[in-house]
mmCIF file of C-alpha atoms in Angstrom:
data_model
loop_
_atom_site.group_PDB
_atom_site.id
_atom_site.type_symbol
_atom_site.label_atom_id
_atom_site.label_comp_id
_atom_site.label_asym_id
_atom_site.label_seq_id
_atom_site.Cartn_x
_atom_site.Cartn_y
_atom_site.Cartn_z
ATOM 1 C CA LYS A 1 102.094 89.831 65.951
ATOM 2 C CA GLN A 2 104.455 90.677 68.803
ATOM 3 C CA GLU A 3 104.450 88.272 71.732
ATOM 4 C CA VAL A 4 106.351 88.775 74.987
ATOM 5 C CA THR A 5 107.228 85.936 77.339
ATOM 6 C CA GLN A 6 108.660 86.216 80.837
ATOM 7 C CA ILE A 7 110.454 83.444 82.665
ATOM 8 C CA PRO A 8 110.138 82.435 85.435
ATOM 9 C CA ALA A 9 106.517 83.194 86.306
ATOM 10 C CA ALA A 10 107.443 83.318 89.981
ATOM 11 C CA LEU A 11 110.696 83.443 91.914
ATOM 12 C CA SER A 12 111.436 83.272 95.632
ATOM 13 C CA VAL A 13 114.908 84.139 96.926
ATOM 14 C CA PRO A 14 116.560 84.902 100.272
ATOM 15 C CA GLU A 15 117.525 88.469 101.034
ATOM 16 C CA GLY A 16 120.923 89.502 99.669
ATOM 17 C CA GLU A 17 120.876 87.196 96.660
ATOM 18 C CA ASN A 18 121.581 88.464 93.136
ATOM 19 C CA LEU A 19 118.931 87.443 90.615
ATOM 20 C CA VAL A 20 118.045 87.590 86.939
ATOM 21 C CA LEU A 21 114.622 87.944 85.350
ATOM 22 C CA ASN A 22 114.186 87.016 81.705
ATOM 23 C CA CYS A 23 112.089 88.481 78.922
ATOM 24 C CA SER A 24 111.842 87.346 75.303
ATOM 25 C CA PHE A 25 109.972 88.834 72.349
ATOM 26 C CA THR A 26 109.158 87.412 68.933
ATOM 27 C CA ASP A 27 109.506 90.486 66.676
ATOM 28 C CA SER A 28 112.916 92.167 66.832
ATOM 29 C CA ALA A 29 111.668 95.347 65.097
ATOM 30 C CA ILE A 30 111.257 97.268 68.324
ATOM 31 C CA TYR A 31 111.548 100.932 69.219
ATOM 32 C CA ASN A 32 112.351 100.303 72.864
ATOM 33 C CA LEU A 33 111.956 97.858 75.743
ATOM 34 C CA GLN A 34 110.866 98.837 79.212
ATOM 35 C CA TRP A 35 110.896 97.112 82.591
ATOM 36 C CA PHE A 36 108.167 97.969 85.093
ATOM 37 C CA ARG A 37 107.488 97.147 88.705
ATOM 38 C CA GLN A 38 103.949 96.567 89.958
ATOM 39 C CA ASP A 39 102.982 96.248 93.605
ATOM 40 C CA PRO A 40 99.779 94.287 94.375
ATOM 41 C CA GLY A 41 96.681 96.087 93.070
ATOM 42 C CA LYS A 42 98.702 99.143 92.071
ATOM 43 C CA GLY A 43 99.773 100.864 88.878
ATOM 44 C CA LEU A 44 103.061 100.445 87.025
ATOM 45 C CA THR A 45 106.336 102.099 87.969
ATOM 46 C CA SER A 46 108.879 102.386 85.169
ATOM 47 C CA LEU A 47 112.280 101.035 86.222
ATOM 48 C CA LEU A 48 114.400 101.132 83.083
ATOM 49 C CA LEU A 49 113.870 101.946 79.418
ATOM 50 C CA ILE A 50 116.305 100.677 76.792
ATOM 51 C CA GLN A 51 116.207 102.198 73.316
ATOM 52 C CA SER A 52 116.688 99.742 70.437
ATOM 53 C CA SER A 53 120.175 101.165 69.765
ATOM 54 C CA GLN A 54 121.317 100.538 73.343
ATOM 55 C CA ARG A 55 122.666 97.370 74.918
ATOM 56 C CA GLU A 56 121.982 98.084 78.574
ATOM 57 C CA GLN A 57 120.773 100.546 81.164
ATOM 58 C CA THR A 58 121.598 100.790 84.858
ATOM 59 C CA SER A 59 119.829 102.368 87.794
ATOM 60 C CA GLY A 60 121.166 101.707 91.264
ATOM 61 C CA ARG A 61 121.031 97.965 91.941
ATOM 62 C CA LEU A 62 119.191 97.306 88.675
ATOM 63 C CA ASN A 63 120.765 96.536 85.330
ATOM 64 C CA ALA A 64 118.796 95.727 82.193
ATOM 65 C CA SER A 65 120.332 94.344 79.023
ATOM 66 C CA LEU A 66 118.898 94.079 75.527
ATOM 67 C CA ASP A 67 119.863 91.732 72.703
ATOM 68 C CA LYS A 68 117.511 92.840 69.955
ATOM 69 C CA SER A 69 118.692 90.355 67.342
ATOM 70 C CA SER A 70 117.943 87.370 69.574
ATOM 71 C CA GLY A 71 114.790 88.943 71.020
ATOM 72 C CA ARG A 72 115.918 88.840 74.624
ATOM 73 C CA SER A 73 116.273 91.104 77.632
ATOM 74 C CA THR A 74 117.340 90.450 81.200
ATOM 75 C CA LEU A 75 116.797 92.423 84.384
ATOM 76 C CA TYR A 76 119.540 91.882 86.937
ATOM 77 C CA ILE A 77 118.841 92.811 90.563
ATOM 78 C CA ALA A 78 121.851 92.937 92.849
ATOM 79 C CA ALA A 79 121.742 92.326 96.593
ATOM 80 C CA SER A 80 117.985 91.802 96.698
ATOM 81 C CA GLN A 81 115.931 93.240 99.577
ATOM 82 C CA PRO A 82 112.441 92.396 100.917
ATOM 83 C CA GLY A 83 111.271 95.742 99.515
ATOM 84 C CA ASP A 84 112.032 94.437 96.016
ATOM 85 C CA SER A 85 109.133 92.000 96.345
ATOM 86 C CA ALA A 86 106.697 92.821 93.545
ATOM 87 C CA THR A 87 105.683 91.750 90.034
ATOM 88 C CA TYR A 88 108.147 92.768 87.329
ATOM 89 C CA LEU A 89 106.765 93.355 83.849
ATOM 90 C CA CYS A 90 108.609 93.638 80.569
ATOM 91 C CA ALA A 91 107.069 95.588 77.673
ATOM 92 C CA VAL A 92 108.171 96.339 74.118
ATOM 93 C CA GLN A 93 107.151 99.108 71.767
ATOM 94 C CA ASN A 94 107.274 98.078 68.111
ATOM 95 C CA SER A 95 108.879 100.285 65.495
ATOM 96 C CA GLY A 96 106.461 99.218 62.797
ATOM 97 C CA GLY A 97 102.823 99.965 62.076
ATOM 98 C CA SER A 98 101.592 99.361 65.626
ATOM 99 C CA ASN A 99 104.149 101.591 67.286
ATOM 100 C CA TYR A 100 101.532 103.341 69.384
ATOM 101 C CA LYS A 101 101.220 100.563 71.960
ATOM 102 C CA LEU A 102 103.214 98.598 74.496
ATOM 103 C CA THR A 103 103.037 94.794 74.392
ATOM 104 C CA PHE A 104 103.506 93.287 77.833
ATOM 105 C CA GLY A 105 104.545 89.934 79.186
ATOM 106 C CA LYS A 106 102.590 88.357 82.024
ATOM 107 C CA GLY A 107 105.240 89.286 84.544
ATOM 108 C CA THR A 108 107.476 87.588 87.097
ATOM 109 C CA LEU A 109 106.265 87.588 90.711
ATOM 110 C CA LEU A 110 109.348 88.111 92.891
ATOM 111 C CA THR A 111 109.385 87.367 96.609
ATOM 112 C CA VAL A 112 112.480 88.274 98.621
ATOM 113 C CA ASN A 113 112.459 86.572 102.012
ATOM 114 C CA PRO A 114 114.105 88.252 105.033
ATOM 115 C CA GLU B 1 104.991 118.397 88.067
ATOM 116 C CA THR B 2 101.755 116.437 88.560
ATOM 117 C CA GLY B 3 101.783 112.777 87.578
ATOM 118 C CA VAL B 4 99.045 110.752 85.917
ATOM 119 C CA THR B 5 95.881 110.518 87.995
ATOM 120 C CA GLN B 6 92.846 108.270 87.580
ATOM 121 C CA SER B 7 89.382 108.251 89.081
ATOM 122 C CA PRO B 8 87.651 106.541 90.659
ATOM 123 C CA THR B 9 90.014 104.188 92.492
ATOM 124 C CA HIS B 10 87.494 101.395 92.769
ATOM 125 C CA LEU B 11 84.133 100.781 91.136
ATOM 126 C CA ILE B 12 81.516 98.042 91.423
ATOM 127 C CA LYS B 13 78.918 97.609 88.674
ATOM 128 C CA THR B 14 76.469 94.939 87.577
ATOM 129 C CA ARG B 15 76.246 93.213 84.224
ATOM 130 C CA GLY B 16 74.656 95.327 81.496
ATOM 131 C CA GLN B 17 75.492 98.669 83.135
ATOM 132 C CA GLN B 18 77.708 101.355 81.669
ATOM 133 C CA VAL B 19 80.832 102.846 83.261
ATOM 134 C CA THR B 20 83.065 105.875 82.685
ATOM 135 C CA LEU B 21 86.649 105.973 83.890
ATOM 136 C CA ARG B 22 88.728 109.156 83.910
ATOM 137 C CA CYS B 23 92.389 109.961 83.465
ATOM 138 C CA SER B 24 94.350 113.186 83.799
ATOM 139 C CA SER B 25 97.599 113.124 81.880
ATOM 140 C CA GLN B 26 100.929 114.321 83.157
ATOM 141 C CA SER B 27 101.673 117.986 82.579
ATOM 142 C CA GLY B 28 102.999 118.598 79.053
ATOM 143 C CA HIS B 29 101.773 115.271 77.663
ATOM 144 C CA ASN B 30 99.363 115.153 74.707
ATOM 145 C CA THR B 31 98.961 111.379 74.317
ATOM 146 C CA VAL B 32 96.895 109.023 76.467
ATOM 147 C CA SER B 33 96.771 105.236 76.218
ATOM 148 C CA TRP B 34 94.393 102.876 78.010
ATOM 149 C CA TYR B 35 95.174 99.312 79.069
ATOM 150 C CA GLN B 36 93.147 96.529 80.670
ATOM 151 C CA GLN B 37 94.883 94.206 83.125
ATOM 152 C CA ALA B 38 93.033 91.071 84.189
ATOM 153 C CA LEU B 39 94.159 89.298 87.333
ATOM 154 C CA GLY B 40 97.464 87.499 86.826
ATOM 155 C CA GLN B 41 97.927 88.869 83.300
ATOM 156 C CA GLY B 42 99.969 91.613 81.712
ATOM 157 C CA PRO B 43 98.199 94.801 80.607
ATOM 158 C CA GLN B 44 96.442 94.631 77.226
ATOM 159 C CA PHE B 45 96.283 97.719 74.990
ATOM 160 C CA ILE B 46 92.774 99.102 74.456
ATOM 161 C CA PHE B 47 93.369 102.318 72.487
ATOM 162 C CA GLN B 48 95.409 105.507 72.316
ATOM 163 C CA TYR B 49 94.394 109.139 71.852
ATOM 164 C CA TYR B 50 96.693 111.793 70.432
ATOM 165 C CA ARG B 51 95.538 115.403 70.276
ATOM 166 C CA GLU B 52 91.883 114.376 70.720
ATOM 167 C CA GLU B 53 91.914 111.758 67.923
ATOM 168 C CA GLU B 54 92.018 107.969 68.273
ATOM 169 C CA ASN B 55 95.516 106.995 67.192
ATOM 170 C CA GLY B 56 95.342 103.199 67.414
ATOM 171 C CA ARG B 57 93.144 100.455 68.825
ATOM 172 C CA GLY B 58 93.682 96.973 70.214
ATOM 173 C CA ASN B 59 91.405 93.929 69.962
ATOM 174 C CA PHE B 60 88.521 95.267 72.012
ATOM 175 C CA PRO B 61 84.870 95.431 70.912
ATOM 176 C CA PRO B 62 83.165 98.738 70.015
ATOM 177 C CA ARG B 63 81.438 98.889 73.399
ATOM 178 C CA PHE B 64 84.830 100.127 74.632
ATOM 179 C CA SER B 65 85.047 103.758 73.558
ATOM 180 C CA GLY B 66 87.009 106.803 74.570
ATOM 181 C CA LEU B 67 87.418 110.531 74.418
ATOM 182 C CA GLN B 68 90.257 112.963 74.819
ATOM 183 C CA PHE B 69 89.588 116.563 75.788
ATOM 184 C CA PRO B 70 91.401 119.784 74.798
ATOM 185 C CA ASN B 71 93.348 119.676 78.084
ATOM 186 C CA TYR B 72 94.455 116.118 77.061
ATOM 187 C CA SER B 73 92.582 114.396 79.879
ATOM 188 C CA SER B 74 90.703 111.308 78.760
ATOM 189 C CA GLU B 75 87.709 109.087 79.438
ATOM 190 C CA LEU B 76 87.202 105.383 78.865
ATOM 191 C CA ASN B 77 83.582 104.319 78.482
ATOM 192 C CA VAL B 78 82.421 100.727 78.581
ATOM 193 C CA ASN B 79 78.819 99.867 77.681
ATOM 194 C CA ALA B 80 76.875 96.674 78.374
ATOM 195 C CA LEU B 81 79.323 95.484 81.014
ATOM 196 C CA GLU B 82 80.206 91.794 81.121
ATOM 197 C CA LEU B 83 81.711 89.771 83.968
ATOM 198 C CA ASP B 84 84.997 89.479 82.024
ATOM 199 C CA ASP B 85 85.339 93.267 82.061
ATOM 200 C CA SER B 86 86.377 92.984 85.710
ATOM 201 C CA ALA B 87 89.986 94.176 85.706
ATOM 202 C CA LEU B 88 92.408 96.928 86.606
ATOM 203 C CA TYR B 89 92.191 99.711 84.008
ATOM 204 C CA LEU B 90 95.406 101.636 83.537
ATOM 205 C CA CYS B 91 95.929 104.944 81.840
ATOM 206 C CA ALA B 92 99.323 106.086 80.561
ATOM 207 C CA SER B 93 100.397 109.441 79.225
ATOM 208 C CA SER B 94 103.278 110.402 76.976
ATOM 209 C CA SER B 95 104.248 113.141 74.555
ATOM 210 C CA GLY B 96 104.463 113.198 70.791
ATOM 211 C CA GLY B 97 102.027 110.496 69.699
ATOM 212 C CA ALA B 98 103.009 107.089 68.334
ATOM 213 C CA GLY B 99 106.578 105.881 68.615
ATOM 214 C CA ALA B 100 107.268 108.475 71.268
ATOM 215 C CA ASP B 101 109.016 108.342 74.585
ATOM 216 C CA THR B 102 108.296 106.695 77.933
ATOM 217 C CA GLN B 103 104.683 106.111 78.873
ATOM 218 C CA TYR B 104 103.917 107.120 82.456
ATOM 219 C CA PHE B 105 101.218 105.098 84.149
ATOM 220 C CA GLY B 106 98.565 106.122 86.624
ATOM 221 C CA PRO B 107 97.544 104.087 89.691
ATOM 222 C CA GLY B 108 94.635 102.446 87.881
ATOM 223 C CA THR B 109 90.915 101.959 88.459
ATOM 224 C CA ARG B 110 89.782 98.582 89.791
ATOM 225 C CA LEU B 111 86.467 97.656 88.142
ATOM 226 C CA THR B 112 84.419 94.782 89.503
ATOM 227 C CA VAL B 113 81.403 93.583 87.520
ATOM 228 C CA LEU B 114 78.907 91.432 89.420
#
């Protein structure tokens, strides 16, 4: 059974700081890994999707890496801004028999202080 | 291109009642997945519909049921509501069934059971 863990559960940083969010998963047989952003009480916004054959993806100030063999991914946010404050969720899609669903971590609550 | 929409936005019910939540998939998508997100938790997979057939199901009791219509919109029905059913219910659409590409999420329906 796939399990996804995100560390830390919460993070508070001053504006302008670079930061790293961590995600680990127990089953390396994945189809892809996706990072989402969720604002309070809202739906999910996809930030980056990394296919299992890729090592990283970049979008603006965001960079996500994937090490499938070790079951780890990181989301790097450069020059953080107060508008980045949100919960960040990591999700994997298995390549095996249950490949119809995403398995999520519990998320990291990020607060960027002005 | 219209994104994923869900209705209603908020809903309050009492224990034992029944509820129907609705989701309109993104244009061109034939697959809809439903997730339940309790407060402070990551989303949990309920089930997926592909071309009007249930394509996979998570660990939810039979009182959680669904439908997908010829236009690929979907309903989630929950019977005999319990207090623990209080959550944000998210719908996601994608194309191509299991193992397919990015799932696009709607804004969610907040269900409160009193």
